[in-house]
PDB file of C-alpha atoms in Angstrom:
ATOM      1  CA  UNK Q   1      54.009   2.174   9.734  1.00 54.00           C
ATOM      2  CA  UNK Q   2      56.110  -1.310   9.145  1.00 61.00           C
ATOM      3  CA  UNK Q   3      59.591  -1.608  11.037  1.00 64.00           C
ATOM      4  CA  UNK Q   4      61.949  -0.591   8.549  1.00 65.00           C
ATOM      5  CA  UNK Q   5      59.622   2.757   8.776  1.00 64.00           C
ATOM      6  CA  UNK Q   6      60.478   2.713  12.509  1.00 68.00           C
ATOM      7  CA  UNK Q   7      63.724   2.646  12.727  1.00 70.00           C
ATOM      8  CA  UNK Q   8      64.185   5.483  10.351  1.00 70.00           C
ATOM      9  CA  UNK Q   9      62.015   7.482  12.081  1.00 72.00           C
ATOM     10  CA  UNK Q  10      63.934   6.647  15.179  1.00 79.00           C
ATOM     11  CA  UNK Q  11      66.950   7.704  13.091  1.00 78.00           C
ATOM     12  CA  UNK Q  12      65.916  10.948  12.148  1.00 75.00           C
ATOM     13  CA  UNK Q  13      64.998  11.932  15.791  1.00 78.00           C
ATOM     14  CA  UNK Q  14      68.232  10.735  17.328  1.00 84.00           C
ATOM     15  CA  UNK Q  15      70.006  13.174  14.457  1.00 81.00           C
ATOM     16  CA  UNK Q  16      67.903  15.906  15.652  1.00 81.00           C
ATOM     17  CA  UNK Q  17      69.895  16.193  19.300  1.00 84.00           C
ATOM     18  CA  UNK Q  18      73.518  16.767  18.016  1.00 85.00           C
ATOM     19  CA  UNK Q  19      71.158  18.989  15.312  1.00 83.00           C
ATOM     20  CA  UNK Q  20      68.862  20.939  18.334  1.00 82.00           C
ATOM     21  CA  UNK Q  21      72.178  21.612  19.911  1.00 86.00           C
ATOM     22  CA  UNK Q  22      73.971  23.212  17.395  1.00 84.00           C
ATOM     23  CA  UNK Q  23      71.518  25.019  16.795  1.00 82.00           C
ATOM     24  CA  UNK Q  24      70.901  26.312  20.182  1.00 83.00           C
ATOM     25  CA  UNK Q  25      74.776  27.452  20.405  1.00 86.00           C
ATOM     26  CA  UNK Q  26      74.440  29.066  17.126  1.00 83.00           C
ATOM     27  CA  UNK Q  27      71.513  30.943  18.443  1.00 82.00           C
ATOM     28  CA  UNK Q  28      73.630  31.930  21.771  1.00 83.00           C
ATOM     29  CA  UNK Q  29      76.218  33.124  19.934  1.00 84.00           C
ATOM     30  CA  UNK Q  30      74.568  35.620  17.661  1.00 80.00           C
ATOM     31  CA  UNK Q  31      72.860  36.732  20.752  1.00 78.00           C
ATOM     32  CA  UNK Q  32      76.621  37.287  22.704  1.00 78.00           C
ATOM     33  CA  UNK Q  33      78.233  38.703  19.509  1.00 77.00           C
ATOM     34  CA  UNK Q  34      74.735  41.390  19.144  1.00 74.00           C
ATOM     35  CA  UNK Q  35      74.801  41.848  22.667  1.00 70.00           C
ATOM     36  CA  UNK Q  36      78.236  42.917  23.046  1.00 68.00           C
ATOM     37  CA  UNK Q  37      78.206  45.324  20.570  1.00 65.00           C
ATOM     38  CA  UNK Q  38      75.001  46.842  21.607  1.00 62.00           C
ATOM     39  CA  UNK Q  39      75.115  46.978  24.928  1.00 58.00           C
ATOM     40  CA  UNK Q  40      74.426  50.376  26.034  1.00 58.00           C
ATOM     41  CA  UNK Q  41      74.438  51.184  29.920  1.00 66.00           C
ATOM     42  CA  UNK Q  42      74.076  54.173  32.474  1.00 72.00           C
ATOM     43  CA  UNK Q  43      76.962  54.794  34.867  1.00 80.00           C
ATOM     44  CA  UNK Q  44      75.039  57.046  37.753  1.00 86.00           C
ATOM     45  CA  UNK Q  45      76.665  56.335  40.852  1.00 86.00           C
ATOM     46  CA  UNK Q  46      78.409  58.963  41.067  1.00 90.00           C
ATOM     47  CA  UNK Q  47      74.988  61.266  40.857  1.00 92.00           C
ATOM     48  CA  UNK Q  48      73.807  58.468  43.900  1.00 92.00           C
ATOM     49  CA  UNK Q  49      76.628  59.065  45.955  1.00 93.00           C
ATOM     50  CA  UNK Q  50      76.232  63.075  45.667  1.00 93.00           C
ATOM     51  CA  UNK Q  51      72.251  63.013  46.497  1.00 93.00           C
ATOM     52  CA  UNK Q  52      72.573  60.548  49.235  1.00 92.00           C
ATOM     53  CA  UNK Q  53      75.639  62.553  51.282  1.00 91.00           C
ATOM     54  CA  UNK Q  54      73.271  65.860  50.039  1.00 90.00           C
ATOM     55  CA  UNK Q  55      70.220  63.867  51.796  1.00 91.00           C
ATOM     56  CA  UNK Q  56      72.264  62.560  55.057  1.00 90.00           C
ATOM     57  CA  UNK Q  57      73.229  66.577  55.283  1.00 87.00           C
ATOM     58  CA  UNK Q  58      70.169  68.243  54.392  1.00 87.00           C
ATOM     59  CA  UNK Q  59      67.089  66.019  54.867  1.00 88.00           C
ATOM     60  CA  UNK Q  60      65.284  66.310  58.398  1.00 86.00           C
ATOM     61  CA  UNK Q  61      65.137  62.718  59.075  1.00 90.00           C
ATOM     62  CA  UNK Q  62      68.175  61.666  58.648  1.00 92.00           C
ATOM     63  CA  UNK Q  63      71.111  63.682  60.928  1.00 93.00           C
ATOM     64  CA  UNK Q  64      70.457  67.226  60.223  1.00 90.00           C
ATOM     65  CA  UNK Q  65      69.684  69.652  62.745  1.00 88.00           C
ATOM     66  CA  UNK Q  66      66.494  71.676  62.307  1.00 81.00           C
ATOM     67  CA  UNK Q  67      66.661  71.247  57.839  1.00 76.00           C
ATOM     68  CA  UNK Q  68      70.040  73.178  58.399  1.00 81.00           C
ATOM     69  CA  UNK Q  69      73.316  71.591  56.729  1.00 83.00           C
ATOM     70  CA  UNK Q  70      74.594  70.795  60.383  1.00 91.00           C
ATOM     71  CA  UNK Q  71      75.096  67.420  61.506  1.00 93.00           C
ATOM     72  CA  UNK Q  72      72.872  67.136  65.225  1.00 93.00           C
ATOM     73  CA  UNK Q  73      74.886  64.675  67.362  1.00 93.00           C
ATOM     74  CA  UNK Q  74      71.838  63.477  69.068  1.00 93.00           C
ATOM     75  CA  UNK Q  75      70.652  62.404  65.353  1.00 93.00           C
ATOM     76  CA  UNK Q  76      74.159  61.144  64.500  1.00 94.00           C
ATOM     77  CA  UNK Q  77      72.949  57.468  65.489  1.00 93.00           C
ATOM     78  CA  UNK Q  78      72.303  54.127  63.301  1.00 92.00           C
ATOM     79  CA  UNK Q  79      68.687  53.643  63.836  1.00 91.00           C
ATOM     80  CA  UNK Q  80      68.041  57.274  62.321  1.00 92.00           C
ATOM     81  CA  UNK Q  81      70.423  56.043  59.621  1.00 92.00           C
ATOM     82  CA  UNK Q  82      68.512  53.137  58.728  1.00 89.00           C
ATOM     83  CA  UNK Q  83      64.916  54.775  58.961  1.00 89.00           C
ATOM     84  CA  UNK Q  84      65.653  58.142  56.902  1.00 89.00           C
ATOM     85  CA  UNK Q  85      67.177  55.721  54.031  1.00 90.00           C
ATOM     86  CA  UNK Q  86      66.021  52.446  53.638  1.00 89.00           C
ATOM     87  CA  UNK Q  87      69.377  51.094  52.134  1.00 87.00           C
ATOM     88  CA  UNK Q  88      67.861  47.355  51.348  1.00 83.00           C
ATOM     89  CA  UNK Q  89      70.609  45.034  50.333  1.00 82.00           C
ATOM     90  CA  UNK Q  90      71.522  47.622  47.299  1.00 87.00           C
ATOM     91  CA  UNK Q  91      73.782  50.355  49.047  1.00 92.00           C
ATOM     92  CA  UNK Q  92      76.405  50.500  52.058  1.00 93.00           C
ATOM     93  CA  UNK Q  93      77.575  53.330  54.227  1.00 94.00           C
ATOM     94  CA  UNK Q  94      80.368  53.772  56.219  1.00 95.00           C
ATOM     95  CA  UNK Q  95      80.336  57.104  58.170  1.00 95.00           C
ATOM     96  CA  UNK Q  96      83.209  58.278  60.327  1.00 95.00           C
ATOM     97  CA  UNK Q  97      82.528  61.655  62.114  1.00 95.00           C
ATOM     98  CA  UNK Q  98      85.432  63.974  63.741  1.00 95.00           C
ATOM     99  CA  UNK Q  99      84.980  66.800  65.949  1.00 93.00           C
ATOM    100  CA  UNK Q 100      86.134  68.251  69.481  1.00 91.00           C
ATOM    101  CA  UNK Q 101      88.302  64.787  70.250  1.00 91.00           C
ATOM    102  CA  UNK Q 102      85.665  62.478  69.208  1.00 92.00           C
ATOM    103  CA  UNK Q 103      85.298  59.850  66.467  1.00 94.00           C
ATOM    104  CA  UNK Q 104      82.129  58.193  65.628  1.00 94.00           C
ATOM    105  CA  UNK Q 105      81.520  55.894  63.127  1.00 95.00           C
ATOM    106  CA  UNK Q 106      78.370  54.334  61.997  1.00 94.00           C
ATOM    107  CA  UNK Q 107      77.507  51.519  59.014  1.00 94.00           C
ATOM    108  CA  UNK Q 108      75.161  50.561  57.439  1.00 91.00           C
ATOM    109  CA  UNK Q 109      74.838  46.776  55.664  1.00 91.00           C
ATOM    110  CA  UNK Q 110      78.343  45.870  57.009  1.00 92.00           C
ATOM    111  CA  UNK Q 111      78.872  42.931  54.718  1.00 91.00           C
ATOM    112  CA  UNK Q 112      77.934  44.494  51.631  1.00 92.00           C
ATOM    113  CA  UNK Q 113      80.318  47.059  52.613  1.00 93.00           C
ATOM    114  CA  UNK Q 114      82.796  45.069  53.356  1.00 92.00           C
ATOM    115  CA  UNK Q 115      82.782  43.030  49.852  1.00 90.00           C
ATOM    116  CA  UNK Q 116      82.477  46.230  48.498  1.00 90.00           C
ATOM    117  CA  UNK Q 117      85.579  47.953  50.113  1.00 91.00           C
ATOM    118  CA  UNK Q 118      88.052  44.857  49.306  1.00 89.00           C
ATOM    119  CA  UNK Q 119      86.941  44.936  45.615  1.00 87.00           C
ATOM    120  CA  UNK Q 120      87.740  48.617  45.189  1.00 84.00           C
ATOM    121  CA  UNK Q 121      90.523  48.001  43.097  1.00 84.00           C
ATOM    122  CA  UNK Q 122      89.656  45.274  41.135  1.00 82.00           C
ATOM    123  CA  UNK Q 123      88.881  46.475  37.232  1.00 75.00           C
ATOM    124  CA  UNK Q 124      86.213  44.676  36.907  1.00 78.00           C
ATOM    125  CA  UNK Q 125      83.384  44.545  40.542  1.00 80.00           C
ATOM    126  CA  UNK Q 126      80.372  44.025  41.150  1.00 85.00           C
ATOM    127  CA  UNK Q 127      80.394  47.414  43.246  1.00 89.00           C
ATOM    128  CA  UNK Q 128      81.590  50.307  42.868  1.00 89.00           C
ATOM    129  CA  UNK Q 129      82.795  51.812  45.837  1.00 92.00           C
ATOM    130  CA  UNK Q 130      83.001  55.771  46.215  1.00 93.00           C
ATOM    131  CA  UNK Q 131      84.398  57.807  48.853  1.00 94.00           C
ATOM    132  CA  UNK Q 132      83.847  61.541  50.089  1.00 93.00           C
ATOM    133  CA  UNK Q 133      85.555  63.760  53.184  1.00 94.00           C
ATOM    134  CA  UNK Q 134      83.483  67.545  53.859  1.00 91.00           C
ATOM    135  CA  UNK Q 135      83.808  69.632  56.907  1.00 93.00           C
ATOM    136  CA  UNK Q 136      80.795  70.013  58.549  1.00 93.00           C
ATOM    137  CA  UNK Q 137      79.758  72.007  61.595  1.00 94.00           C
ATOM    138  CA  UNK Q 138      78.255  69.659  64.294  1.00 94.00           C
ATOM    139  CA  UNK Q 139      75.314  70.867  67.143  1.00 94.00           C
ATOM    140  CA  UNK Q 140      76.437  69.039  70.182  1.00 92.00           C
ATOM    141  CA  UNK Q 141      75.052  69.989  73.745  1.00 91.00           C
ATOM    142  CA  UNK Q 142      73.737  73.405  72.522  1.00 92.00           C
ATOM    143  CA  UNK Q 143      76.838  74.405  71.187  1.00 93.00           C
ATOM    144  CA  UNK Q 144      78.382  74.637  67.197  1.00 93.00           C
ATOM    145  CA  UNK Q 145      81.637  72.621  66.487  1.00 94.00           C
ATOM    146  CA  UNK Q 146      83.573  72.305  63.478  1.00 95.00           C
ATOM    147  CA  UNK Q 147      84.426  69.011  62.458  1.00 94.00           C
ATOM    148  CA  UNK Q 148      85.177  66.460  59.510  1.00 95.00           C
ATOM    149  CA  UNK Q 149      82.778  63.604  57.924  1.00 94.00           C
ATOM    150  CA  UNK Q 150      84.493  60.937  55.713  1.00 95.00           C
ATOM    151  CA  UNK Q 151      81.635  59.134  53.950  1.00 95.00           C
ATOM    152  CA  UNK Q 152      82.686  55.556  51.904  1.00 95.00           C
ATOM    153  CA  UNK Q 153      79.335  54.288  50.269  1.00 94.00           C
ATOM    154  CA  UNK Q 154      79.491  50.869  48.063  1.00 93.00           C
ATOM    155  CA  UNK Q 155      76.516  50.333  45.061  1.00 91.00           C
ATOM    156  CA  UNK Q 156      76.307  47.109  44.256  1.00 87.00           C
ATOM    157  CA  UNK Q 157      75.898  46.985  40.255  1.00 79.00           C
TER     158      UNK Q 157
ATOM    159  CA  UNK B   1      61.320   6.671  -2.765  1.00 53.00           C
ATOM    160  CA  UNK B   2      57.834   5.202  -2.799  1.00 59.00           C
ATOM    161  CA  UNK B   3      54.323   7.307  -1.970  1.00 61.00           C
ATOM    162  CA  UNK B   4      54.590   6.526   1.796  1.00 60.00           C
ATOM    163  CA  UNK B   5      57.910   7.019   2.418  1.00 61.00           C
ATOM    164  CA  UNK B   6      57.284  10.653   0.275  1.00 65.00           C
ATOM    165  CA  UNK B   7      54.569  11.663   2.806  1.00 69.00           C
ATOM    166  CA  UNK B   8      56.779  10.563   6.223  1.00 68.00           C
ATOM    167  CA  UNK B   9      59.165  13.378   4.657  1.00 75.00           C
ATOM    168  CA  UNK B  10      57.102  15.910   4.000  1.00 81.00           C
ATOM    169  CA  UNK B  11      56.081  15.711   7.654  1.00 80.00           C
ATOM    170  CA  UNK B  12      59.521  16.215   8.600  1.00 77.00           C
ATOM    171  CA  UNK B  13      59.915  19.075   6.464  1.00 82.00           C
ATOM    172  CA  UNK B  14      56.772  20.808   7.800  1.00 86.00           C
ATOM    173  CA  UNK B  15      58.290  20.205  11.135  1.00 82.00           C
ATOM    174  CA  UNK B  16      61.989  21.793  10.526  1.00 81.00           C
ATOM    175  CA  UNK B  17      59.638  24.990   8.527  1.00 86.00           C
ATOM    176  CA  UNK B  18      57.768  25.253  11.482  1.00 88.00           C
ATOM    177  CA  UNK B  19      60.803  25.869  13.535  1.00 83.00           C
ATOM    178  CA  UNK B  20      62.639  27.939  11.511  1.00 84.00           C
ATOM    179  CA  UNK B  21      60.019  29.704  11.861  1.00 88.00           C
ATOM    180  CA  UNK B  22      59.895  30.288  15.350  1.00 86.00           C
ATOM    181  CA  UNK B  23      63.700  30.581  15.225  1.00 83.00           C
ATOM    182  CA  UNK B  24      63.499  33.578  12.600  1.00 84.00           C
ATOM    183  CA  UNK B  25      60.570  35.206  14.571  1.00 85.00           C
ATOM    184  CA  UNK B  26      62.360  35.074  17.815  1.00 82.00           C
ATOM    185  CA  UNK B  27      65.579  36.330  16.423  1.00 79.00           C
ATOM    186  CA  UNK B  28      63.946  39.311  14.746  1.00 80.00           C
ATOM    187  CA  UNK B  29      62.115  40.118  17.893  1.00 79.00           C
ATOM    188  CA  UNK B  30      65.707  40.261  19.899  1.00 75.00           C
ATOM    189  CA  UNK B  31      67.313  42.377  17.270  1.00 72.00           C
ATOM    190  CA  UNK B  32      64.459  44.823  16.960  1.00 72.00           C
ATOM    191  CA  UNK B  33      64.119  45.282  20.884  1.00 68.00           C
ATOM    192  CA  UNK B  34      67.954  46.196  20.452  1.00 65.00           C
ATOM    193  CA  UNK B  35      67.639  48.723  17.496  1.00 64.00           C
ATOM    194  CA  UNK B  36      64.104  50.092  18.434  1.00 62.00           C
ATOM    195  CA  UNK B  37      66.002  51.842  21.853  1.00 62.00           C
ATOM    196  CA  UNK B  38      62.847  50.790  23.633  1.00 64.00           C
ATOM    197  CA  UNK B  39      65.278  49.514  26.533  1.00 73.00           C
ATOM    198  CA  UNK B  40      67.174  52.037  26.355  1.00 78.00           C
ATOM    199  CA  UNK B  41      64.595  54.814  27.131  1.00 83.00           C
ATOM    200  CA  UNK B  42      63.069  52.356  29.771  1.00 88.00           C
ATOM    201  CA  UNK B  43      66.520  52.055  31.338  1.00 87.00           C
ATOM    202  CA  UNK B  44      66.946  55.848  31.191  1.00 90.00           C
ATOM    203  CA  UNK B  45      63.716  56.416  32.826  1.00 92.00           C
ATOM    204  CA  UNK B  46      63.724  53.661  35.123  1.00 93.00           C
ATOM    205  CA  UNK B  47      67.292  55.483  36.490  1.00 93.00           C
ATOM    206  CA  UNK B  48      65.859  59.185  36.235  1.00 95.00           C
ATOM    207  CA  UNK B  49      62.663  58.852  38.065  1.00 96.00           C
ATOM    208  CA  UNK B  50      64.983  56.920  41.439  1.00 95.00           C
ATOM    209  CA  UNK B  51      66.864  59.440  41.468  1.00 95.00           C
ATOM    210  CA  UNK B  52      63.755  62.089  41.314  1.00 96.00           C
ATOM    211  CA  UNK B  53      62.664  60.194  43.800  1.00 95.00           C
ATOM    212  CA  UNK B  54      65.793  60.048  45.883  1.00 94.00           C
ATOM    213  CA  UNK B  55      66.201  63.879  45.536  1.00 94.00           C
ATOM    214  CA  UNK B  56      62.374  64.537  46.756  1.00 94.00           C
ATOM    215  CA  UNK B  57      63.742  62.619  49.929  1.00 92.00           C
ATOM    216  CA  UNK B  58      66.787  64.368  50.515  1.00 90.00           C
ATOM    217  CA  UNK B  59      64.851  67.856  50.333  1.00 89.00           C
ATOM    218  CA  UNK B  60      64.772  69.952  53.566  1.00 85.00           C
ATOM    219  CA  UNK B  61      61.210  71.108  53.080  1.00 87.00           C
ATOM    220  CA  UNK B  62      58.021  71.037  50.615  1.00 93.00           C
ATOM    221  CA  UNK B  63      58.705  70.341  46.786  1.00 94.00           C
ATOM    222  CA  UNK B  64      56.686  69.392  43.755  1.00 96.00           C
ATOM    223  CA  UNK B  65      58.362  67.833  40.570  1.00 96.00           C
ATOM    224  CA  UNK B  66      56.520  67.821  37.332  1.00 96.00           C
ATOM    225  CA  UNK B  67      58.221  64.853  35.144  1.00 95.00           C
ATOM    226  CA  UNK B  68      57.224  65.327  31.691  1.00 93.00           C
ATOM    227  CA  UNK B  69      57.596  62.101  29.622  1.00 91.00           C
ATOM    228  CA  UNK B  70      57.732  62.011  25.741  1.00 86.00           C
ATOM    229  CA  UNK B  71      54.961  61.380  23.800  1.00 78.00           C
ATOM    230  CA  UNK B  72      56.703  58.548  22.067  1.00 76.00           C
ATOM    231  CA  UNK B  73      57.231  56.660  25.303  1.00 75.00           C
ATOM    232  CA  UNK B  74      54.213  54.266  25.999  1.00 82.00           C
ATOM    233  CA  UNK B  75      55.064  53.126  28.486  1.00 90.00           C
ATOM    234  CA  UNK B  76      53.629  51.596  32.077  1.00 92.00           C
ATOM    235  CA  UNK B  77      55.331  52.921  35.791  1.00 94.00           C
ATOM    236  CA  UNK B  78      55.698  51.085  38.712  1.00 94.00           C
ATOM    237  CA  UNK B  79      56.615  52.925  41.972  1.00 95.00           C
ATOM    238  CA  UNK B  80      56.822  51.510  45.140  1.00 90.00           C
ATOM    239  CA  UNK B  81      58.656  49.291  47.848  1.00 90.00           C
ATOM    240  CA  UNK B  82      62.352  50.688  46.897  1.00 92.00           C
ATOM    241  CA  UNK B  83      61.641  50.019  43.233  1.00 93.00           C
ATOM    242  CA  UNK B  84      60.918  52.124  39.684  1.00 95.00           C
ATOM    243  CA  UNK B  85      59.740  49.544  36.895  1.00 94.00           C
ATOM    244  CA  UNK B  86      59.250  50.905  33.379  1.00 93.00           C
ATOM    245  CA  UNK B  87      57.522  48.770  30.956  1.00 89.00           C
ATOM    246  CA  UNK B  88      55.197  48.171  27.768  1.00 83.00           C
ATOM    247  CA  UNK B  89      51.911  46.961  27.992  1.00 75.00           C
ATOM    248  CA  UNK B  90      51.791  42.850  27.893  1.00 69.00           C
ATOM    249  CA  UNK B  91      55.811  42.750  27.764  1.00 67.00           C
ATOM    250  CA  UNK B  92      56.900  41.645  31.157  1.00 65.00           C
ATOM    251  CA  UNK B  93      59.959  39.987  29.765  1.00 65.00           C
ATOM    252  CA  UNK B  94      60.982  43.820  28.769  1.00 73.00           C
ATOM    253  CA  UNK B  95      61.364  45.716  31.431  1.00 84.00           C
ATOM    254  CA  UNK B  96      63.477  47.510  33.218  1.00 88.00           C
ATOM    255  CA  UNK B  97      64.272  48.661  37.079  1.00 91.00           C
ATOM    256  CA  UNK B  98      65.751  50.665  39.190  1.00 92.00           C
ATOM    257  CA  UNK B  99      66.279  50.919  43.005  1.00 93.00           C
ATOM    258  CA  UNK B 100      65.241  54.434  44.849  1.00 93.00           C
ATOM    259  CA  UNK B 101      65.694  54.461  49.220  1.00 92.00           C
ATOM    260  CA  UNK B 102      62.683  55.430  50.954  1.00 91.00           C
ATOM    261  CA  UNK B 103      62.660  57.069  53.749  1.00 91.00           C
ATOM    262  CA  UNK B 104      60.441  55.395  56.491  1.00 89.00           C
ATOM    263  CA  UNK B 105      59.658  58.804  58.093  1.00 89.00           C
ATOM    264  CA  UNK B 106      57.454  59.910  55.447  1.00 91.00           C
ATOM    265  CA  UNK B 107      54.181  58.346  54.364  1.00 89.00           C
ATOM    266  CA  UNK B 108      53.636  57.940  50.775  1.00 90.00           C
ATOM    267  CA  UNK B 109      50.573  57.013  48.133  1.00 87.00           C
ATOM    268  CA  UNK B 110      52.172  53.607  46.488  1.00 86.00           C
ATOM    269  CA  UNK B 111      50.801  51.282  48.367  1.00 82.00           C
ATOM    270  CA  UNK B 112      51.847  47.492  47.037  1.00 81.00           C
ATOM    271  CA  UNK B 113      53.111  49.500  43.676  1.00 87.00           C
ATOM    272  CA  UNK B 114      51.790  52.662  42.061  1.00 92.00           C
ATOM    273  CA  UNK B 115      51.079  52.174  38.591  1.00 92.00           C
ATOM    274  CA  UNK B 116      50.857  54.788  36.058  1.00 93.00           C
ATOM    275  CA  UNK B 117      49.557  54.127  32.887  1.00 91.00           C
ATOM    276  CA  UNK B 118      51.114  55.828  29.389  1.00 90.00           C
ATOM    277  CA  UNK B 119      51.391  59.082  31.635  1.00 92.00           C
ATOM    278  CA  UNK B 120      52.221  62.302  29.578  1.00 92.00           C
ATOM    279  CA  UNK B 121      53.998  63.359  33.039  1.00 94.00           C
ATOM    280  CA  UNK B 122      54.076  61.908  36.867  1.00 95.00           C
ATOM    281  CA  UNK B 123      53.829  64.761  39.331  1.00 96.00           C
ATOM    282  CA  UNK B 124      55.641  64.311  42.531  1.00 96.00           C
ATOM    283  CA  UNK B 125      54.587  66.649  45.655  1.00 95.00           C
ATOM    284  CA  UNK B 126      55.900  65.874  49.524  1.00 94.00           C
ATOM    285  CA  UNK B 127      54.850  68.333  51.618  1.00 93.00           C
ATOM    286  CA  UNK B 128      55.713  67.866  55.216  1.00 89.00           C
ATOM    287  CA  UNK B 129      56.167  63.951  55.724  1.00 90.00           C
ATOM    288  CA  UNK B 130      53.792  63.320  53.190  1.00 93.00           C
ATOM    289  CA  UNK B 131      54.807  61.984  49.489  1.00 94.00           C
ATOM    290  CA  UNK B 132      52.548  61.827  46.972  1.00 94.00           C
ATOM    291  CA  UNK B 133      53.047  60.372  42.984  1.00 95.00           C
ATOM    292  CA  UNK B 134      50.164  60.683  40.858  1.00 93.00           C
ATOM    293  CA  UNK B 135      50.229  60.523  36.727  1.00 93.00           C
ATOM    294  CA  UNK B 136      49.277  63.397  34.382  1.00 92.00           C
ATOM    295  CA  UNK B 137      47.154  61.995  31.389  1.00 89.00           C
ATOM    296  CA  UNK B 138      46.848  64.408  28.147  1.00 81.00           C
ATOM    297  CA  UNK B 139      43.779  63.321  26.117  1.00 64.00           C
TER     298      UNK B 139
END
């Protein structure tokens, strides 16, 4: 190729960027616009929240007492908490027992929970943040007490 | 224009066909992965099964789940480490996932990831402190 043939090949490629880039926000754009419109998602965490108090209550590992729905004190601790669910970095607890005069609360993935619990009322979180109170009965030193469990759990999105 | 200068532009156009082609291809790939629902039922299933999962766990005693999957869902399963994974054969970009919480108290078959093949159903048995996942295959 001479040097006149050169240059306006040089020419043509510089034209290309502004070109390439256009195109490449044209191309982002259809996908937003196609995107938005068909973006369809699941909302379960309200199904979450109600199997993982159910499993807290009812599953032997965690605190129940004997596969009864009644919370064992000796149980009520956070290293059976973190072995009967494995929570990863995906789900916080925050569990505050009441019975006789006693309060005792237990978390799990306190900084997740905590981002979690100050975005509550924002419209738009990456959490969402649920909440739950239920009486429970609680085995304590071979006896039965009634008492009250407040459950706050944060899913990250 | 003379004969050389003729050919130099028919290079270029070859060059701007060549990626509108790839353009139109990739385009019609995106908009039929949107209208086919094949994300969607991945999704779904990716969602249903941790939450299968997270119910077998939360059971007081012995329980077996048969999970029937539709015909018209070819589709590959990965279970294991805190994680369902739905997806097609060859189409990792495509996939979707879901968390699930194990329980560390009972023992279960995934190893490194279970993975079930175009299943017709996955069967789900924990008896005890013992989990087991295996997939049903109809001929």
């Amino acid at each position: 190729m001479n040097k006149k043939g050169t240059f306006v090949l040089i020419g043509e490629l510089i034209l290309w960027i502004p070109r390439l880039l256009i195109l490449v926000l044209v191309l982002l754009s259809v996908v937003w616009i196609l995107g938005s419109y068909t973006n369809r998602s699941f909302d379960t965490s309200d199904m979450e929240f109600y199997i993982l108090t159910n499993r807290l209550f009812y599953s032997k590992n965690c605190f129940s007492y004997e596969g009864k729905s009644i919370i064992s004190i000796d149980r009520f601790n956070k290293d059976i908490l973190g072995n009967c669910i494995d929570f990863k970095n995906n789900i916080a607890v925050n569990l505050i027992l009441s019975y006789k005069d006693k309060e005792i609360e237990l978390i799990a993935n306190e900084d997740l929970f905590k981002r979690g619990f100050y975005a509550r009322d924002l419209k738009r979180s990456n959490y969402d943040y649920k909440t739950r109170k239920n009486y429970v009965l609680v085995f304590d030193a071979n006896k039965i007490y009634s008492g009250l469990i407040n459950i706050e759990a944060v899913f990250k999105k | 224009m003379n004969k050389k200068g003729m050919e130099e532009r028919l290079y270029f156009w070859i060059f701007y066909f060549i990626i509108l082609i790839i353009i139109m291809l990739g385009l019609f790939n995106y908009i039929n992965g949107l209208t086919s629902k094949s994300s969607f039922n991945q999704n779904y299933l990716a969602r249903d099964i941790a939450l299968v999962l997270n119910t077998i766990y939360a059971s007081p005693g012995d329980i077996e789940v048969m999970y029937s999957i539709s015909k018209k869902d070819n589709f590959i399963f990965i279970i294991g480490e805190g994680i369902v994974t739905v997806r097609r054969v060859g189409d990792i970009l495509n996939e979707e996932s879901y968390y699930y919480q194990e329980d560390k108290f009972v023992e279960d078959n995934f190893g490194n990831g279970l993975e079930l093949k175009y299943p017709s159903a996955i069967f789900f048995s924990k008896r005890g402190d013992v989990l087991e996942v295996k997939g049903v295959f109809s001929s």
